[in-house]
Short mmCIF file of C-alpha atoms and ligand atoms in Angstrom, two decimals:
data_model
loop_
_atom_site.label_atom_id
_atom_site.label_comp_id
_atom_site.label_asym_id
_atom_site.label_seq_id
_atom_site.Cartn_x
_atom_site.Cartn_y
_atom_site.Cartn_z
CA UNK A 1 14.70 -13.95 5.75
CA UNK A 2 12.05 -16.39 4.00
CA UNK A 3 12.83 -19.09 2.17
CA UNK A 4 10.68 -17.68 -1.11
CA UNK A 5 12.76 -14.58 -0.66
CA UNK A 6 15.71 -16.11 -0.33
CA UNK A 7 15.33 -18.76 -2.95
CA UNK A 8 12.53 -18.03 -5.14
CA UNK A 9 12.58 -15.50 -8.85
CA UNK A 10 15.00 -12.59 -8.55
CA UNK A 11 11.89 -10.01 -9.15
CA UNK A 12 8.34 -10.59 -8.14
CA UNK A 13 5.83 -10.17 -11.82
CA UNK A 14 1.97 -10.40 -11.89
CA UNK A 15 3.60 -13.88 -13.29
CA UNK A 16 4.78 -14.60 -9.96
CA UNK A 17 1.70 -13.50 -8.08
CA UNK A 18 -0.35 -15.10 -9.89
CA UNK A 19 1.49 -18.29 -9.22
CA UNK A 20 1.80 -17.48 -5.60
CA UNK A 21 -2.54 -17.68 -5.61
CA UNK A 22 -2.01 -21.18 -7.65
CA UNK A 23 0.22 -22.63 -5.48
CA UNK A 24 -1.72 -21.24 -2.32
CA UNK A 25 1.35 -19.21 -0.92
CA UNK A 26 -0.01 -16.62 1.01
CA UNK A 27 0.99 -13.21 -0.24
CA UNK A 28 2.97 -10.78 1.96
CA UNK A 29 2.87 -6.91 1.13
CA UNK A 30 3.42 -3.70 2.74
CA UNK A 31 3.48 0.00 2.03
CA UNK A 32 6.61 1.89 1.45
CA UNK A 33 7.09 5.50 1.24
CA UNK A 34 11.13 5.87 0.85
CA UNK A 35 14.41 4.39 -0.24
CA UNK A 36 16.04 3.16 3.28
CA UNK A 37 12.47 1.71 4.40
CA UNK A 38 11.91 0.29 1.04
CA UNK A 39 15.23 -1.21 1.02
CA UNK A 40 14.76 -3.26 4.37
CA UNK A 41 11.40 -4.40 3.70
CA UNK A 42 12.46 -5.68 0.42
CA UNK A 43 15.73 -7.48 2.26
CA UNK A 44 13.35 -8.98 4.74
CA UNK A 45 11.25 -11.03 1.63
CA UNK A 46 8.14 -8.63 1.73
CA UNK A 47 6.60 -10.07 -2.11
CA UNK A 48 5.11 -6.26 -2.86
CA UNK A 49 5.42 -2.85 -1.62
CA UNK A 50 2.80 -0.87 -2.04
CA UNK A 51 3.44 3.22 -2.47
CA UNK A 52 0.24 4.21 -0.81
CA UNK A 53 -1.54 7.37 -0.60
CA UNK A 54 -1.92 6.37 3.30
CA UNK A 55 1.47 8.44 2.93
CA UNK A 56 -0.22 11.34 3.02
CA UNK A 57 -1.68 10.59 6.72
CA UNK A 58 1.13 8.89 8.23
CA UNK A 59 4.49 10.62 6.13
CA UNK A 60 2.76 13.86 5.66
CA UNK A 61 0.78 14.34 8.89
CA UNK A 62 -2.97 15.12 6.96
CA UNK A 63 -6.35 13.64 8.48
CA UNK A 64 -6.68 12.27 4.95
CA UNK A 65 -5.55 10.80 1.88
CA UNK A 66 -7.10 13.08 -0.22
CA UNK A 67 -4.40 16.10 -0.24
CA UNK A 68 -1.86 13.95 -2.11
CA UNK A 69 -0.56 14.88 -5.54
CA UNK A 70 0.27 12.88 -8.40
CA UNK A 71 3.42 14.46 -8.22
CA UNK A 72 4.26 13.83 -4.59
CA UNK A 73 3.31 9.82 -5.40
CA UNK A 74 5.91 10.04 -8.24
CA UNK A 75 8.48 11.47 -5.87
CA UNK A 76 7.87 8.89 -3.04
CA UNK A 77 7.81 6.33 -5.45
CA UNK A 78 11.26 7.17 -7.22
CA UNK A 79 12.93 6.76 -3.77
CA UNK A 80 11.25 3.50 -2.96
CA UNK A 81 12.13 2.22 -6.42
CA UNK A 82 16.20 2.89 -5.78
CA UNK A 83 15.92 1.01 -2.57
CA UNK A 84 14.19 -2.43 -4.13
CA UNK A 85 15.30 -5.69 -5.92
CA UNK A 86 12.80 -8.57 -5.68
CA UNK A 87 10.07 -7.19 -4.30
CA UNK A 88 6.83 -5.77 -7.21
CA UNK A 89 6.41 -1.99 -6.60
CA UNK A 90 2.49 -0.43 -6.90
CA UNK A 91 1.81 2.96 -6.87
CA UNK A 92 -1.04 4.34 -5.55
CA UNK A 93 -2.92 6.88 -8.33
CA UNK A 94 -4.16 9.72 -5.75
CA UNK A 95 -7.32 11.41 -5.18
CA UNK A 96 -8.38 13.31 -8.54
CA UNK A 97 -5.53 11.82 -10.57
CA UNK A 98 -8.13 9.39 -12.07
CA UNK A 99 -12.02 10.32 -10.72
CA UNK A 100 -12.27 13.54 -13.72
CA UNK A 101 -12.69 11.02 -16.56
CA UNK A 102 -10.45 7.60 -17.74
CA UNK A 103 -8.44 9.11 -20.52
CA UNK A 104 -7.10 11.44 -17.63
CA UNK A 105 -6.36 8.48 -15.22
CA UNK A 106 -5.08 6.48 -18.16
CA UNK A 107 -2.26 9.65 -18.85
CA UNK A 108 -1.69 9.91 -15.44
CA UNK A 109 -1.14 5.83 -14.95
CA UNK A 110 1.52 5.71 -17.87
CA UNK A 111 2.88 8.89 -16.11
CA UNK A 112 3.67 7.08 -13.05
CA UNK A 113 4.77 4.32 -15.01
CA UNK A 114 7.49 6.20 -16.92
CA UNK A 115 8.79 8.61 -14.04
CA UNK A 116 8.89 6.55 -11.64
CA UNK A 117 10.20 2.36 -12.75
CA UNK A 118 7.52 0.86 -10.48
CA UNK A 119 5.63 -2.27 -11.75
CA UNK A 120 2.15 -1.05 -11.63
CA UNK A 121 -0.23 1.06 -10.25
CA UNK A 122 -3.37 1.10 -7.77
CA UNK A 123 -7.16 2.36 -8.74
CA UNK A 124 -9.86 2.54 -5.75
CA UNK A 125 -13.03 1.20 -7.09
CA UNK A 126 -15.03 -1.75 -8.93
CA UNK A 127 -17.38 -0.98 -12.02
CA UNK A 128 -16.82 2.56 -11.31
CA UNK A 129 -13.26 2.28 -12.99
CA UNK A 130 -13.22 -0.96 -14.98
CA UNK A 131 -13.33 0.80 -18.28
CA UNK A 132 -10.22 2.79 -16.96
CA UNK A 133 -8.48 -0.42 -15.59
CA UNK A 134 -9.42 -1.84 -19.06
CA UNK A 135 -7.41 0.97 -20.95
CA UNK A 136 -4.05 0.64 -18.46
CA UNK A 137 -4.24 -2.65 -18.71
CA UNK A 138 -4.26 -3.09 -22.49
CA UNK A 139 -1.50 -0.26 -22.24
CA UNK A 140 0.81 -2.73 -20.54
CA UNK A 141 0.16 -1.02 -17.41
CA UNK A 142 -0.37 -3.92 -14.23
CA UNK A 143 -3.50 -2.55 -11.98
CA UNK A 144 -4.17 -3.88 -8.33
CA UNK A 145 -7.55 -3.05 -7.42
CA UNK A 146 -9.00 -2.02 -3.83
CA UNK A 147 -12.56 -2.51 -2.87
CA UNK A 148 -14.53 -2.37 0.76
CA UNK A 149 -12.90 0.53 2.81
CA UNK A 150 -11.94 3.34 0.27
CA UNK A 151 -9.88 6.35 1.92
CA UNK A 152 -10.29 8.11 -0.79
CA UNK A 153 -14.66 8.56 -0.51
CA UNK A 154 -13.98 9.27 3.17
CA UNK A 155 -16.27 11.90 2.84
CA UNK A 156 -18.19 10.38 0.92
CA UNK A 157 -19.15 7.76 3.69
CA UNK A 158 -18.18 9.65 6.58
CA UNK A 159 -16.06 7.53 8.45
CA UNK A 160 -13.83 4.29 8.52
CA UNK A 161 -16.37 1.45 9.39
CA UNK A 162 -16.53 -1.82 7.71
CA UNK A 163 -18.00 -2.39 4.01
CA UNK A 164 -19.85 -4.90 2.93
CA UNK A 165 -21.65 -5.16 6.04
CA UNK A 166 -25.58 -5.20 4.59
CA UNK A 167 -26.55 -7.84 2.30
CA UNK A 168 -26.68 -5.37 -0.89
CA UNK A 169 -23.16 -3.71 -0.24
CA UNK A 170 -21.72 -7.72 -0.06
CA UNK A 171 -23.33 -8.66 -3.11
CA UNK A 172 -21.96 -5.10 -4.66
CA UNK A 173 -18.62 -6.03 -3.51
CA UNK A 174 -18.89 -9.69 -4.90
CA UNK A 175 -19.72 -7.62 -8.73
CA UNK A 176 -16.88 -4.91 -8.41
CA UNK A 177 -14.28 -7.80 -7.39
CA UNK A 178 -15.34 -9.93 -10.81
CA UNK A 179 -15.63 -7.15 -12.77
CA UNK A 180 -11.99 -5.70 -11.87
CA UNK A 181 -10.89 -9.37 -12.84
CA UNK A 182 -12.75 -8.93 -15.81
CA UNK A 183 -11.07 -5.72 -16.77
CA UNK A 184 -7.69 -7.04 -16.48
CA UNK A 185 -6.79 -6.40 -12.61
CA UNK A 186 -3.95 -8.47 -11.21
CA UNK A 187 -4.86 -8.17 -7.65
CA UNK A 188 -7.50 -6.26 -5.38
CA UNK A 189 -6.93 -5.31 -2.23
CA UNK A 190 -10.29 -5.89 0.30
CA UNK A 191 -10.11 -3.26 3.05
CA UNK A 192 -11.88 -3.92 6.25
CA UNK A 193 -14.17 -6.27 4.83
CA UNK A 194 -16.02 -8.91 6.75
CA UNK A 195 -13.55 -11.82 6.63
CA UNK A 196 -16.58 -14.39 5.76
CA UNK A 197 -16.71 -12.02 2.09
CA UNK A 198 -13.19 -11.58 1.66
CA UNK A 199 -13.11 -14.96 1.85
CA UNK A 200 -16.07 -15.75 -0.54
CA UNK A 201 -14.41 -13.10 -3.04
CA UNK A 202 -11.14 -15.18 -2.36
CA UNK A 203 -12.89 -18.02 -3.79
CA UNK A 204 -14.69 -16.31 -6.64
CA UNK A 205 -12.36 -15.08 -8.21
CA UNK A 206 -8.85 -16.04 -10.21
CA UNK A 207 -6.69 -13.05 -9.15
CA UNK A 208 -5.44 -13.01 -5.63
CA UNK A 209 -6.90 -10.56 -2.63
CA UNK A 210 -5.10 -8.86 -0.81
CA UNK A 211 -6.73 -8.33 2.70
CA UNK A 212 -6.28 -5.52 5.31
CA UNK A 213 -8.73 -5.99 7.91
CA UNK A 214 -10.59 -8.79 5.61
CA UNK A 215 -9.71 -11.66 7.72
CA UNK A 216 -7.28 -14.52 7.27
CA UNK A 217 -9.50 -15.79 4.17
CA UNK A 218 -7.32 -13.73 1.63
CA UNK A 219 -4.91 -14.69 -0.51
CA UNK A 220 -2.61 -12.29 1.29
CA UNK A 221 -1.96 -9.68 3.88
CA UNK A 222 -0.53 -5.88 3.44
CA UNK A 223 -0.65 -3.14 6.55
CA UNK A 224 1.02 0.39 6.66
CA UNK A 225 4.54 -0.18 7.22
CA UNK A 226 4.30 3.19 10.28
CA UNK A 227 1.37 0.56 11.76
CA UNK A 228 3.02 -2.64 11.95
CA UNK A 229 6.37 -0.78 13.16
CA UNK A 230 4.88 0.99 15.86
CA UNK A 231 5.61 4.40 14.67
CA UNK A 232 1.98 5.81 13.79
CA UNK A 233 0.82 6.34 17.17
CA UNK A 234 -2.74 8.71 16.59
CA UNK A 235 -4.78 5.36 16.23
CA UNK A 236 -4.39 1.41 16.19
CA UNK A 237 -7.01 0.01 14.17
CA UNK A 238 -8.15 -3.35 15.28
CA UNK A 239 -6.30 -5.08 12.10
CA UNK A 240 -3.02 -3.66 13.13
CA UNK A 241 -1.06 -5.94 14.56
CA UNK A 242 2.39 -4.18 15.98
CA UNK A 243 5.40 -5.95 15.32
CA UNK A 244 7.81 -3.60 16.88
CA UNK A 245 7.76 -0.28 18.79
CA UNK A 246 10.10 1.97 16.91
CA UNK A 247 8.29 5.28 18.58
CA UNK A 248 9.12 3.98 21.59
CA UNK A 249 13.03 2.91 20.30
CA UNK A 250 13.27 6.18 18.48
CA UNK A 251 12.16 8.27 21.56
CA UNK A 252 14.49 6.38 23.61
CA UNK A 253 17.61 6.35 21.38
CA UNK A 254 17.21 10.26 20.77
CA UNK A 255 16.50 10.95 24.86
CA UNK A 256 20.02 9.19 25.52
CA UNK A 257 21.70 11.37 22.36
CA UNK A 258 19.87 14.71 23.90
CA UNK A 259 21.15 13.74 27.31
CA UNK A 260 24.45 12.54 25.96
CA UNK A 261 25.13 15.74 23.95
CA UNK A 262 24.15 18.30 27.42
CA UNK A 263 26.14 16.50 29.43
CA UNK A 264 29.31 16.74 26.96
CA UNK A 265 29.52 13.13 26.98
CA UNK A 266 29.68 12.91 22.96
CA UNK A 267 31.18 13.03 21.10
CA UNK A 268 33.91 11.11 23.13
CA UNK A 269 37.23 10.77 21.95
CA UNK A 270 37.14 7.71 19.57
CA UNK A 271 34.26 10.00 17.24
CA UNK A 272 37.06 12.61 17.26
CA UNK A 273 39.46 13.35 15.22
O1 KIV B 1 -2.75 3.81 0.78
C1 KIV B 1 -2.56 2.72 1.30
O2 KIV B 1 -1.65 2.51 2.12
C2 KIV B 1 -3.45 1.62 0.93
C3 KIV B 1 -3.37 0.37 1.74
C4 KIV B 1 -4.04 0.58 3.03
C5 KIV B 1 -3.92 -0.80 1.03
O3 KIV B 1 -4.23 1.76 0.04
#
């Protein structure tokens, strides 16, 4: 366990965040999508746990984000939010819960906020939706931005390469990343950004980045819990870093159970009764 975890607040706030960017303590987040998961990573001193709409790729099995519903977020999120204690919970607003128009979004934000208990929730875009992140934000509502890789224009772009890669699309970035800060944004996450502009937004800007696949520049780190684990085997993008193997522990551990259970060799006698 971490020391900040161990001995720092009882609940992570913006407040806390905030202070983390101050005090130059880098940021550690991952995504959550239930109450047992949730529950560990918040036990092991993960600072925020992000309910992603990457859920809908790596819980639900789709090629894309963009088939989640507002109300399977609000489910997922209810379950992560029974399993946490210190740890600041964002929710991911999905595909067409916000793009229609802002007082839409805004409804659907304070939705998410009421259903669920989480601490805030996530917008993909810069000047796009700062009048939206404006409104939630003035509603009490805490928004974490999320510039450079967007699942949710997938199609829009037509694949998963870097942003920010031409000299326009940087400087675009560098506007959308004030402008957010403007509106009120706590946080932004850069996705698969080159790490020289994360790092130049880093230093631009008051509220912390959060970087996956922006380099070591940010303020802080987050990656898809099923990535870092092991358990999303269909791709490895280069920013993944495994930490464990749990598809190759789960296949193992259920192998010995299948073999265990044909050979009548459990339940033995002491899981009788
Ligand atoms: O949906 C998600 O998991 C995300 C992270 C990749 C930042 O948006």
């Amino acid at each position: 366990m971490t020391s900040i975890a161990s001995s720092g607040p009882k609940r992570v706030t913006t407040k806390v965040i905030a202070g983390m960017k101050d005090s130059k303590t880098p940021l550690a987040c991952l995504t959550a999508y239930d109450f047992l998961t949730a529950r560990l990573l918040d036990q092991a001193g993960v600072d925020l746990l992000l309910v992603g709409d990457s859920l809908g790729m790596v819980f639900q099995g789709h090629e894309t984000t963009i088939p989640v519903t507002l109300d399977e977020m609000i489910y997922h999120a209810k379950a992560v939010v029974r399993g946490v204690t210190r740890a600041m919970i964002i929710v991911d607003m999905p595909f067409m819960s916000y793009q229609a128009n802002d007082e839409e979004g805004f409804r659907n934000a304070g939705r998410v906020m009421k259903e669920t208990g989480a601490g805030g929730v996530k917008f993909e875009g810069g000047e796009r939706v700062a009048h939206l992140v404006e409104m939630t934000v003035r509603a009490g509502i805490p928004v974490m931005g999320h510039l450079g890789l967007t699942p949710q224009s997938i199609h829009q772009y037509g694949g998963y390469t870097p942003r920010g890669t031409t000299p326009d699309e940087a400087k675009q970035m560098l506007r959308d990343a004030k402008t957010l800060e403007d509106a009120g944004a706590f946080a932004v996450v850069l996705e698969k950004v080159p790490a020289s502009l994360a790092a130049k937004i880093t230093k631009s800007i008051r509220i912390p980045t959060i970087g996956i696949g922006a380099g070591a520049g940010c303020d802080g780190q987050i990656l898809v819990v099923s990535d870092m684990l092991g358990l999303y085997e269909d791709f490895q993008p280069r920013f993944v870093r495994r930490y464990a193997q749990l598809a190759d522990e789960i296949r193992g551990g259920v192998g010995r159970y299948v073999d265990d259970v044909r050979k009548r060799a459990f339940p033995g006698k002491k899981e009788s009764y």
